[in-house]
Amino acid sequence: MINYKKNNLVLPIVKWVGGKRQLLEDINNVLPRSFNTYFEPFLGGGAVLFNLQPKKAIVNDLNKELINTYNVVKNNVEELIINLSKHKNESAYFYNLRDIDRTNNFKELSNIDKASRFIYLNKTCYNGLYRVNSLGEFNTPYGNYKNPNIVNAPTLKAVSEFLNCNDIKFYSCDFEQILNMTKKGDFVYLDPPYDPISETSNFTGYNESGFNRDSQLRLKIMCDELDKRGVKFLLSNSATEFILNLYGDNHNYTIKQISAKRYINCQANKRGSVKEVLVYNYGDKN
């Protein structure tokens, strides 16, 4: 069930490509009214998790640095805040810290140091774009922002309290492993890397593994399995012909097209409204 005594300070602690803060109203309008355990196999910035604030959740992301950061926020938030306050918003400092994952020194960092580095880079890199190369090395350039909000102590403390006061379990594995944990009456929110609307828009650089159409097909098969088992799911994706055809073949699914703003793009004139879809397998009264 949803925890209705929500804390408005519980918000995403990092900016993430495809983050759902701008679509929360659309998502809230189609959420199921009741469910048991909440699942989110593609957590990212966690906008839906932090908006729902469920009492029991199993969440996952392949990005191990991201999951480490959430665990540090849960278990060591005061030490993390102190560590974050040491960072400098300077180009040379940024690149020295960014490039440490290319050396053996990275392995020697504590989990708190890694989480602090992760948040700092997210707040100060160009456009908040967390991106890694095929070797898993962070490669986004310095953003040159005047006053980035590196130490957002109120939000960090509120998120830590939420994670500690509820049964929230973190994983970093393939989405199938998470979906196989679900049981009848559970609810899954699926926000995979989107099917690209063009060849140049194909961004899956959150981790080195990528997410292609074979992955999209594998996810659809898992959605059909969830539906057969009585598990409710809501999926977000781009409104491409591929996705519309993929999920349109199942009459149990509702497909709702919505408009969304694209805020992260290297070309400012390409940041605009795009069509997305919400796909779900339950009615409005469920």
PDB file of C-alpha atoms in Angstrom:
ATOM      1  CA  MET A   1       0.000   0.000   0.000  1.00  0.00           C
ATOM      2  CA  ILE A   2       0.980   3.655  -0.387  1.00  0.00           C
ATOM      3  CA  ASN A   3       2.152   5.637   2.608  1.00  0.00           C
ATOM      4  CA  TYR A   4      -0.272   8.595   2.519  1.00  0.00           C
ATOM      5  CA  LYS A   5       1.636  10.622   5.133  1.00  0.00           C
ATOM      6  CA  LYS A   6       4.066  11.817   2.512  1.00  0.00           C
ATOM      7  CA  ASN A   7       7.013  14.120   3.126  1.00  0.00           C
ATOM      8  CA  ASN A   8       7.217  16.795   0.419  1.00  0.00           C
ATOM      9  CA  LEU A   9      10.991  17.041   0.908  1.00  0.00           C
ATOM     10  CA  VAL A  10      11.433  13.471  -0.342  1.00  0.00           C
ATOM     11  CA  LEU A  11      12.551  14.234  -3.885  1.00  0.00           C
ATOM     12  CA  PRO A  12      15.096  12.923  -6.405  1.00  0.00           C
ATOM     13  CA  ILE A  13      18.669  13.543  -5.244  1.00  0.00           C
ATOM     14  CA  VAL A  14      20.168  13.370  -8.750  1.00  0.00           C
ATOM     15  CA  LYS A  15      19.167  14.577 -12.194  1.00  0.00           C
ATOM     16  CA  TRP A  16      18.613  11.664 -14.580  1.00  0.00           C
ATOM     17  CA  VAL A  17      17.980  11.308 -18.293  1.00  0.00           C
ATOM     18  CA  GLY A  18      14.335  10.376 -18.713  1.00  0.00           C
ATOM     19  CA  GLY A  19      13.463  11.421 -15.162  1.00  0.00           C
ATOM     20  CA  LYS A  20       9.719  11.431 -14.499  1.00  0.00           C
ATOM     21  CA  ARG A  21       9.212  14.539 -12.333  1.00  0.00           C
ATOM     22  CA  GLN A  22       7.488  16.400 -15.177  1.00  0.00           C
ATOM     23  CA  LEU A  23       5.138  13.454 -15.866  1.00  0.00           C
ATOM     24  CA  LEU A  24       4.091  12.735 -12.296  1.00  0.00           C
ATOM     25  CA  GLU A  25       0.615  14.175 -12.793  1.00  0.00           C
ATOM     26  CA  ASP A  26      -0.007  11.923 -15.812  1.00  0.00           C
ATOM     27  CA  ILE A  27       1.404   8.927 -13.960  1.00  0.00           C
ATOM     28  CA  ASN A  28      -0.582   9.642 -10.793  1.00  0.00           C
ATOM     29  CA  ASN A  29      -3.775   9.716 -12.862  1.00  0.00           C
ATOM     30  CA  VAL A  30      -3.337   6.071 -13.894  1.00  0.00           C
ATOM     31  CA  LEU A  31      -1.755   4.507 -10.806  1.00  0.00           C
ATOM     32  CA  PRO A  32      -3.615   1.531  -9.304  1.00  0.00           C
ATOM     33  CA  ARG A  33      -5.572   2.370  -6.165  1.00  0.00           C
ATOM     34  CA  SER A  34      -4.141  -0.513  -4.160  1.00  0.00           C
ATOM     35  CA  PHE A  35      -1.267  -2.962  -4.337  1.00  0.00           C
ATOM     36  CA  ASN A  36       1.040  -4.961  -2.098  1.00  0.00           C
ATOM     37  CA  THR A  37       4.762  -4.524  -2.779  1.00  0.00           C
ATOM     38  CA  TYR A  38       5.974  -1.794  -5.147  1.00  0.00           C
ATOM     39  CA  PHE A  39       8.643  -2.789  -7.691  1.00  0.00           C
ATOM     40  CA  GLU A  40      10.766  -0.552  -9.910  1.00  0.00           C
ATOM     41  CA  PRO A  41      13.409  -2.395 -11.994  1.00  0.00           C
ATOM     42  CA  PHE A  42      14.754   0.774 -13.718  1.00  0.00           C
ATOM     43  CA  LEU A  43      15.038   3.181 -10.799  1.00  0.00           C
ATOM     44  CA  GLY A  44      17.186   6.032 -12.144  1.00  0.00           C
ATOM     45  CA  GLY A  45      16.384   9.270 -10.321  1.00  0.00           C
ATOM     46  CA  GLY A  46      13.481   7.621  -8.491  1.00  0.00           C
ATOM     47  CA  ALA A  47      10.864  10.341  -9.078  1.00  0.00           C
ATOM     48  CA  VAL A  48       7.933   7.901  -8.971  1.00  0.00           C
ATOM     49  CA  LEU A  49       9.271   6.027  -5.927  1.00  0.00           C
ATOM     50  CA  PHE A  50       9.774   9.260  -3.975  1.00  0.00           C
ATOM     51  CA  ASN A  51       6.385  10.564  -5.060  1.00  0.00           C
ATOM     52  CA  LEU A  52       4.555   7.388  -4.012  1.00  0.00           C
ATOM     53  CA  GLN A  53       6.628   6.790  -0.869  1.00  0.00           C
ATOM     54  CA  PRO A  54       5.397   3.188  -0.457  1.00  0.00           C
ATOM     55  CA  LYS A  55       5.888   1.319   2.792  1.00  0.00           C
ATOM     56  CA  LYS A  56       7.378  -1.702   1.017  1.00  0.00           C
ATOM     57  CA  ALA A  57       9.385  -1.624  -2.212  1.00  0.00           C
ATOM     58  CA  ILE A  58      11.993  -3.534  -4.187  1.00  0.00           C
ATOM     59  CA  VAL A  59      13.900  -1.236  -6.525  1.00  0.00           C
ATOM     60  CA  ASN A  60      16.777  -1.820  -8.906  1.00  0.00           C
ATOM     61  CA  ASP A  61      19.173  -0.193 -11.326  1.00  0.00           C
ATOM     62  CA  LEU A  62      22.065  -1.624 -13.322  1.00  0.00           C
ATOM     63  CA  ASN A  63      24.133   1.440 -12.440  1.00  0.00           C
ATOM     64  CA  LYS A  64      26.001   0.211  -9.362  1.00  0.00           C
ATOM     65  CA  GLU A  65      27.298   3.692  -8.571  1.00  0.00           C
ATOM     66  CA  LEU A  66      23.725   4.946  -8.376  1.00  0.00           C
ATOM     67  CA  ILE A  67      22.625   2.099  -6.093  1.00  0.00           C
ATOM     68  CA  ASN A  68      25.671   2.649  -3.884  1.00  0.00           C
ATOM     69  CA  THR A  69      24.659   6.308  -3.598  1.00  0.00           C
ATOM     70  CA  TYR A  70      21.149   5.407  -2.445  1.00  0.00           C
ATOM     71  CA  ASN A  71      22.551   2.988   0.122  1.00  0.00           C
ATOM     72  CA  VAL A  72      24.935   5.640   1.457  1.00  0.00           C
ATOM     73  CA  VAL A  73      22.078   8.159   1.681  1.00  0.00           C
ATOM     74  CA  LYS A  74      20.163   5.569   3.694  1.00  0.00           C
ATOM     75  CA  ASN A  75      22.983   4.494   6.006  1.00  0.00           C
ATOM     76  CA  ASN A  76      25.492   7.364   6.174  1.00  0.00           C
ATOM     77  CA  VAL A  77      23.689  10.573   5.250  1.00  0.00           C
ATOM     78  CA  GLU A  78      25.450  12.846   7.787  1.00  0.00           C
ATOM     79  CA  GLU A  79      28.912  11.694   6.683  1.00  0.00           C
ATOM     80  CA  LEU A  80      27.845  12.119   3.052  1.00  0.00           C
ATOM     81  CA  ILE A  81      26.724  15.721   3.630  1.00  0.00           C
ATOM     82  CA  ILE A  82      30.054  16.564   5.284  1.00  0.00           C
ATOM     83  CA  ASN A  83      31.936  14.944   2.389  1.00  0.00           C
ATOM     84  CA  LEU A  84      29.884  16.803  -0.242  1.00  0.00           C
ATOM     85  CA  SER A  85      30.662  20.152   1.395  1.00  0.00           C
ATOM     86  CA  LYS A  86      34.366  19.662   0.587  1.00  0.00           C
ATOM     87  CA  HIS A  87      33.916  19.765  -3.195  1.00  0.00           C
ATOM     88  CA  LYS A  88      34.887  22.736  -5.365  1.00  0.00           C
ATOM     89  CA  ASN A  89      32.926  24.013  -8.355  1.00  0.00           C
ATOM     90  CA  GLU A  90      36.047  24.406 -10.485  1.00  0.00           C
ATOM     91  CA  SER A  91      36.945  22.926 -13.852  1.00  0.00           C
ATOM     92  CA  ALA A  92      40.330  21.472 -12.893  1.00  0.00           C
ATOM     93  CA  TYR A  93      38.913  19.972  -9.696  1.00  0.00           C
ATOM     94  CA  PHE A  94      35.985  18.494 -11.655  1.00  0.00           C
ATOM     95  CA  TYR A  95      38.189  16.750 -14.217  1.00  0.00           C
ATOM     96  CA  ASN A  96      40.599  15.418 -11.593  1.00  0.00           C
ATOM     97  CA  LEU A  97      37.720  13.871  -9.672  1.00  0.00           C
ATOM     98  CA  ARG A  98      35.901  12.714 -12.803  1.00  0.00           C
ATOM     99  CA  ASP A  99      38.941  10.913 -14.210  1.00  0.00           C
ATOM    100  CA  ILE A 100      39.760   9.024 -11.018  1.00  0.00           C
ATOM    101  CA  ASP A 101      37.709   6.087 -12.325  1.00  0.00           C
ATOM    102  CA  ARG A 102      40.451   5.604 -14.930  1.00  0.00           C
ATOM    103  CA  THR A 103      42.979   4.811 -12.180  1.00  0.00           C
ATOM    104  CA  ASN A 104      43.453   2.220  -9.455  1.00  0.00           C
ATOM    105  CA  ASN A 105      42.713   4.946  -6.894  1.00  0.00           C
ATOM    106  CA  PHE A 106      39.006   4.588  -7.617  1.00  0.00           C
ATOM    107  CA  LYS A 107      38.932   1.129  -6.039  1.00  0.00           C
ATOM    108  CA  GLU A 108      40.398   2.578  -2.856  1.00  0.00           C
ATOM    109  CA  LEU A 109      37.580   5.088  -2.383  1.00  0.00           C
ATOM    110  CA  SER A 110      35.093   4.326   0.376  1.00  0.00           C
ATOM    111  CA  ASN A 111      31.414   3.922  -0.476  1.00  0.00           C
ATOM    112  CA  ILE A 112      30.817   7.379   1.019  1.00  0.00           C
ATOM    113  CA  ASP A 113      33.558   8.887  -1.163  1.00  0.00           C
ATOM    114  CA  LYS A 114      32.082   7.209  -4.247  1.00  0.00           C
ATOM    115  CA  ALA A 115      28.575   8.457  -3.462  1.00  0.00           C
ATOM    116  CA  SER A 116      29.884  11.968  -2.826  1.00  0.00           C
ATOM    117  CA  ARG A 117      31.759  11.919  -6.136  1.00  0.00           C
ATOM    118  CA  PHE A 118      28.671  10.598  -7.926  1.00  0.00           C
ATOM    119  CA  ILE A 119      26.405  13.377  -6.645  1.00  0.00           C
ATOM    120  CA  TYR A 120      29.033  16.079  -7.188  1.00  0.00           C
ATOM    121  CA  LEU A 121      29.600  15.057 -10.807  1.00  0.00           C
ATOM    122  CA  ASN A 122      25.849  14.862 -11.412  1.00  0.00           C
ATOM    123  CA  LYS A 123      25.341  18.383 -10.068  1.00  0.00           C
ATOM    124  CA  THR A 124      28.286  19.983 -11.883  1.00  0.00           C
ATOM    125  CA  CYS A 125      28.607  18.111 -15.198  1.00  0.00           C
ATOM    126  CA  TYR A 126      27.099  19.439 -18.421  1.00  0.00           C
ATOM    127  CA  ASN A 127      23.294  19.301 -18.341  1.00  0.00           C
ATOM    128  CA  GLY A 128      23.335  16.864 -15.408  1.00  0.00           C
ATOM    129  CA  LEU A 129      23.954  14.089 -17.929  1.00  0.00           C
ATOM    130  CA  TYR A 130      25.315  10.953 -16.265  1.00  0.00           C
ATOM    131  CA  ARG A 131      27.029   9.103 -19.090  1.00  0.00           C
ATOM    132  CA  VAL A 132      29.712   6.439 -19.216  1.00  0.00           C
ATOM    133  CA  ASN A 133      31.723   4.933 -22.055  1.00  0.00           C
ATOM    134  CA  SER A 134      32.053   1.242 -22.932  1.00  0.00           C
ATOM    135  CA  LEU A 135      34.578   0.818 -20.095  1.00  0.00           C
ATOM    136  CA  GLY A 136      32.174   2.273 -17.549  1.00  0.00           C
ATOM    137  CA  GLU A 137      34.155   5.517 -17.214  1.00  0.00           C
ATOM    138  CA  PHE A 138      32.260   8.755 -16.601  1.00  0.00           C
ATOM    139  CA  ASN A 139      32.842  11.010 -19.627  1.00  0.00           C
ATOM    140  CA  THR A 140      30.461  14.001 -19.445  1.00  0.00           C
ATOM    141  CA  PRO A 141      32.285  17.382 -19.529  1.00  0.00           C
ATOM    142  CA  TYR A 142      32.214  20.124 -16.909  1.00  0.00           C
ATOM    143  CA  GLY A 143      28.991  22.160 -16.896  1.00  0.00           C
ATOM    144  CA  ASN A 144      30.453  25.503 -15.810  1.00  0.00           C
ATOM    145  CA  TYR A 145      27.420  26.358 -13.656  1.00  0.00           C
ATOM    146  CA  LYS A 146      27.656  29.351 -11.343  1.00  0.00           C
ATOM    147  CA  ASN A 147      25.892  27.968  -8.268  1.00  0.00           C
ATOM    148  CA  PRO A 148      25.111  24.246  -8.573  1.00  0.00           C
ATOM    149  CA  ASN A 149      23.202  22.789  -5.621  1.00  0.00           C
ATOM    150  CA  ILE A 150      25.872  20.278  -4.599  1.00  0.00           C
ATOM    151  CA  VAL A 151      24.821  19.933  -0.947  1.00  0.00           C
ATOM    152  CA  ASN A 152      21.037  19.669  -0.727  1.00  0.00           C
ATOM    153  CA  ALA A 153      21.012  18.635   2.935  1.00  0.00           C
ATOM    154  CA  PRO A 154      17.222  18.894   3.584  1.00  0.00           C
ATOM    155  CA  THR A 155      16.380  16.572   0.680  1.00  0.00           C
ATOM    156  CA  LEU A 156      19.190  14.138   1.478  1.00  0.00           C
ATOM    157  CA  LYS A 157      18.036  13.875   5.108  1.00  0.00           C
ATOM    158  CA  ALA A 158      14.372  13.501   4.106  1.00  0.00           C
ATOM    159  CA  VAL A 159      15.186  10.739   1.617  1.00  0.00           C
ATOM    160  CA  SER A 160      17.340   9.002   4.226  1.00  0.00           C
ATOM    161  CA  GLU A 161      14.491   9.108   6.740  1.00  0.00           C
ATOM    162  CA  PHE A 162      12.045   7.704   4.175  1.00  0.00           C
ATOM    163  CA  LEU A 163      14.394   4.845   3.287  1.00  0.00           C
ATOM    164  CA  ASN A 164      14.963   3.994   6.941  1.00  0.00           C
ATOM    165  CA  CYS A 165      11.330   4.243   8.063  1.00  0.00           C
ATOM    166  CA  ASN A 166      10.058   1.922   5.331  1.00  0.00           C
ATOM    167  CA  ASP A 167      11.013  -1.463   3.897  1.00  0.00           C
ATOM    168  CA  ILE A 168      12.913  -0.381   0.776  1.00  0.00           C
ATOM    169  CA  LYS A 169      15.352  -2.913  -0.691  1.00  0.00           C
ATOM    170  CA  PHE A 170      17.941  -1.974  -3.357  1.00  0.00           C
ATOM    171  CA  TYR A 171      19.344  -4.271  -6.047  1.00  0.00           C
ATOM    172  CA  SER A 172      21.653  -3.903  -9.034  1.00  0.00           C
ATOM    173  CA  CYS A 173      20.931  -6.709 -11.474  1.00  0.00           C
ATOM    174  CA  ASP A 174      19.049  -7.548 -14.679  1.00  0.00           C
ATOM    175  CA  PHE A 175      15.400  -6.483 -14.688  1.00  0.00           C
ATOM    176  CA  GLU A 176      14.198 -10.074 -15.202  1.00  0.00           C
ATOM    177  CA  GLN A 177      15.602 -11.078 -11.814  1.00  0.00           C
ATOM    178  CA  ILE A 178      13.573  -8.324 -10.157  1.00  0.00           C
ATOM    179  CA  LEU A 179      10.369  -9.105 -12.041  1.00  0.00           C
ATOM    180  CA  ASN A 180      10.663 -12.780 -11.099  1.00  0.00           C
ATOM    181  CA  MET A 181      10.326 -11.706  -7.435  1.00  0.00           C
ATOM    182  CA  THR A 182       6.824 -10.302  -7.966  1.00  0.00           C
ATOM    183  CA  LYS A 183       3.641 -11.938  -6.721  1.00  0.00           C
ATOM    184  CA  LYS A 184      -0.044 -11.535  -7.434  1.00  0.00           C
ATOM    185  CA  GLY A 185      -1.264  -8.187  -6.130  1.00  0.00           C
ATOM    186  CA  ASP A 186       2.086  -6.427  -6.476  1.00  0.00           C
ATOM    187  CA  PHE A 187       2.599  -3.361  -8.659  1.00  0.00           C
ATOM    188  CA  VAL A 188       5.519  -2.729 -11.018  1.00  0.00           C
ATOM    189  CA  TYR A 189       6.459   0.612 -12.538  1.00  0.00           C
ATOM    190  CA  LEU A 190       8.659   0.119 -15.608  1.00  0.00           C
ATOM    191  CA  ASP A 191      10.717   3.006 -16.946  1.00  0.00           C
ATOM    192  CA  PRO A 192      13.317   1.394 -19.227  1.00  0.00           C
ATOM    193  CA  PRO A 193      15.664   3.319 -21.501  1.00  0.00           C
ATOM    194  CA  TYR A 194      13.296   4.512 -24.217  1.00  0.00           C
ATOM    195  CA  ASP A 195      13.031   3.180 -27.733  1.00  0.00           C
ATOM    196  CA  PRO A 196      14.757   5.933 -29.771  1.00  0.00           C
ATOM    197  CA  ILE A 197      12.563   8.205 -31.865  1.00  0.00           C
ATOM    198  CA  SER A 198      15.523   8.691 -34.224  1.00  0.00           C
ATOM    199  CA  GLU A 199      19.015   7.294 -34.726  1.00  0.00           C
ATOM    200  CA  THR A 200      20.599  10.347 -33.080  1.00  0.00           C
ATOM    201  CA  SER A 201      18.357  10.190 -30.000  1.00  0.00           C
ATOM    202  CA  ASN A 202      19.449   6.705 -28.927  1.00  0.00           C
ATOM    203  CA  PHE A 203      20.900   7.378 -25.470  1.00  0.00           C
ATOM    204  CA  THR A 204      21.517   4.411 -23.167  1.00  0.00           C
ATOM    205  CA  GLY A 205      24.728   5.618 -21.541  1.00  0.00           C
ATOM    206  CA  TYR A 206      23.645   5.220 -17.915  1.00  0.00           C
ATOM    207  CA  ASN A 207      25.838   2.102 -17.857  1.00  0.00           C
ATOM    208  CA  GLU A 208      28.108   0.335 -20.288  1.00  0.00           C
ATOM    209  CA  SER A 209      25.652  -2.431 -21.264  1.00  0.00           C
ATOM    210  CA  GLY A 210      23.096  -0.434 -23.268  1.00  0.00           C
ATOM    211  CA  PHE A 211      19.440  -1.310 -23.928  1.00  0.00           C
ATOM    212  CA  ASN A 212      18.387  -2.210 -27.468  1.00  0.00           C
ATOM    213  CA  ARG A 213      15.248  -3.520 -29.173  1.00  0.00           C
ATOM    214  CA  ASP A 214      16.052  -7.080 -28.190  1.00  0.00           C
ATOM    215  CA  SER A 215      15.899  -5.813 -24.607  1.00  0.00           C
ATOM    216  CA  GLN A 216      12.576  -4.114 -25.352  1.00  0.00           C
ATOM    217  CA  LEU A 217      11.207  -7.396 -26.709  1.00  0.00           C
ATOM    218  CA  ARG A 218      12.451  -9.263 -23.642  1.00  0.00           C
ATOM    219  CA  LEU A 219      10.727  -6.705 -21.440  1.00  0.00           C
ATOM    220  CA  LYS A 220       7.434  -7.138 -23.342  1.00  0.00           C
ATOM    221  CA  ILE A 221       7.588 -10.899 -22.779  1.00  0.00           C
ATOM    222  CA  MET A 222       8.048 -10.255 -19.060  1.00  0.00           C
ATOM    223  CA  CYS A 223       5.065  -7.851 -19.065  1.00  0.00           C
ATOM    224  CA  ASP A 224       2.910 -10.602 -20.546  1.00  0.00           C
ATOM    225  CA  GLU A 225       4.112 -12.936 -17.781  1.00  0.00           C
ATOM    226  CA  LEU A 226       3.275 -10.339 -15.120  1.00  0.00           C
ATOM    227  CA  ASP A 227      -0.199  -9.966 -16.572  1.00  0.00           C
ATOM    228  CA  LYS A 228      -0.797 -13.722 -16.487  1.00  0.00           C
ATOM    229  CA  ARG A 229       0.311 -13.866 -12.828  1.00  0.00           C
ATOM    230  CA  GLY A 230      -2.007 -11.077 -11.690  1.00  0.00           C
ATOM    231  CA  VAL A 231       0.747  -8.500 -11.201  1.00  0.00           C
ATOM    232  CA  LYS A 232      -0.201  -4.921 -12.090  1.00  0.00           C
ATOM    233  CA  PHE A 233       2.264  -2.985 -14.212  1.00  0.00           C
ATOM    234  CA  LEU A 234       2.614   0.505 -15.647  1.00  0.00           C
ATOM    235  CA  LEU A 235       5.199   1.114 -18.350  1.00  0.00           C
ATOM    236  CA  SER A 236       6.564   4.370 -19.763  1.00  0.00           C
ATOM    237  CA  ASN A 237       8.185   4.521 -23.183  1.00  0.00           C
ATOM    238  CA  SER A 238       8.405   6.631 -26.315  1.00  0.00           C
ATOM    239  CA  ALA A 239       5.449   6.550 -28.701  1.00  0.00           C
ATOM    240  CA  THR A 240       7.343   4.953 -31.559  1.00  0.00           C
ATOM    241  CA  GLU A 241       5.648   2.686 -34.064  1.00  0.00           C
ATOM    242  CA  PHE A 242       7.712  -0.189 -32.691  1.00  0.00           C
ATOM    243  CA  ILE A 243       6.440   0.276 -29.103  1.00  0.00           C
ATOM    244  CA  LEU A 244       2.836   0.964 -30.150  1.00  0.00           C
ATOM    245  CA  ASN A 245       2.767  -2.221 -32.229  1.00  0.00           C
ATOM    246  CA  LEU A 246       4.606  -4.235 -29.584  1.00  0.00           C
ATOM    247  CA  TYR A 247       2.099  -3.550 -26.802  1.00  0.00           C
ATOM    248  CA  GLY A 248      -0.939  -2.989 -29.017  1.00  0.00           C
ATOM    249  CA  ASP A 249      -1.243  -6.718 -29.737  1.00  0.00           C
ATOM    250  CA  ASN A 250      -2.497  -7.414 -26.198  1.00  0.00           C
ATOM    251  CA  HIS A 251      -6.098  -6.305 -25.650  1.00  0.00           C
ATOM    252  CA  ASN A 252      -5.635  -6.437 -21.861  1.00  0.00           C
ATOM    253  CA  TYR A 253      -3.397  -3.386 -22.060  1.00  0.00           C
ATOM    254  CA  THR A 254      -4.427   0.251 -22.108  1.00  0.00           C
ATOM    255  CA  ILE A 255      -2.123   2.523 -24.130  1.00  0.00           C
ATOM    256  CA  LYS A 256      -2.324   6.219 -23.342  1.00  0.00           C
ATOM    257  CA  GLN A 257      -0.320   8.769 -25.320  1.00  0.00           C
ATOM    258  CA  ILE A 258       0.962  11.832 -23.484  1.00  0.00           C
ATOM    259  CA  SER A 259       3.205  14.801 -24.275  1.00  0.00           C
ATOM    260  CA  ALA A 260       6.498  15.325 -22.485  1.00  0.00           C
ATOM    261  CA  LYS A 261       9.225  17.945 -22.577  1.00  0.00           C
ATOM    262  CA  ARG A 262      12.739  16.872 -23.446  1.00  0.00           C
ATOM    263  CA  TYR A 263      15.161  18.890 -21.309  1.00  0.00           C
ATOM    264  CA  ILE A 264      18.423  17.036 -21.957  1.00  0.00           C
ATOM    265  CA  ASN A 265      19.812  17.387 -25.462  1.00  0.00           C
ATOM    266  CA  CYS A 266      23.165  18.695 -26.671  1.00  0.00           C
ATOM    267  CA  GLN A 267      21.296  20.926 -29.150  1.00  0.00           C
ATOM    268  CA  ALA A 268      18.983  23.439 -27.467  1.00  0.00           C
ATOM    269  CA  ASN A 269      16.666  23.658 -30.478  1.00  0.00           C
ATOM    270  CA  LYS A 270      15.889  19.944 -30.131  1.00  0.00           C
ATOM    271  CA  ARG A 271      14.639  20.242 -26.568  1.00  0.00           C
ATOM    272  CA  GLY A 272      10.896  20.261 -27.056  1.00  0.00           C
ATOM    273  CA  SER A 273       7.661  18.337 -26.748  1.00  0.00           C
ATOM    274  CA  VAL A 274       7.734  14.637 -27.622  1.00  0.00           C
ATOM    275  CA  LYS A 275       5.075  11.933 -27.570  1.00  0.00           C
ATOM    276  CA  GLU A 276       5.336   9.202 -24.963  1.00  0.00           C
ATOM    277  CA  VAL A 277       3.093   6.323 -23.933  1.00  0.00           C
ATOM    278  CA  LEU A 278       1.849   4.897 -20.662  1.00  0.00           C
ATOM    279  CA  VAL A 279       0.938   1.208 -20.946  1.00  0.00           C
ATOM    280  CA  TYR A 280      -0.896  -0.555 -18.119  1.00  0.00           C
ATOM    281  CA  ASN A 281      -2.823  -3.779 -17.547  1.00  0.00           C
ATOM    282  CA  TYR A 282      -5.467  -2.755 -15.001  1.00  0.00           C
ATOM    283  CA  GLY A 283      -8.633  -0.663 -15.040  1.00  0.00           C
ATOM    284  CA  ASP A 284      -9.284   2.722 -13.467  1.00  0.00           C
ATOM    285  CA  LYS A 285     -10.970   1.127 -10.440  1.00  0.00           C
ATOM    286  CA  ASN A 286      -8.086  -1.211  -9.539  1.00  0.00           C
TER     287      ASN A 286
END
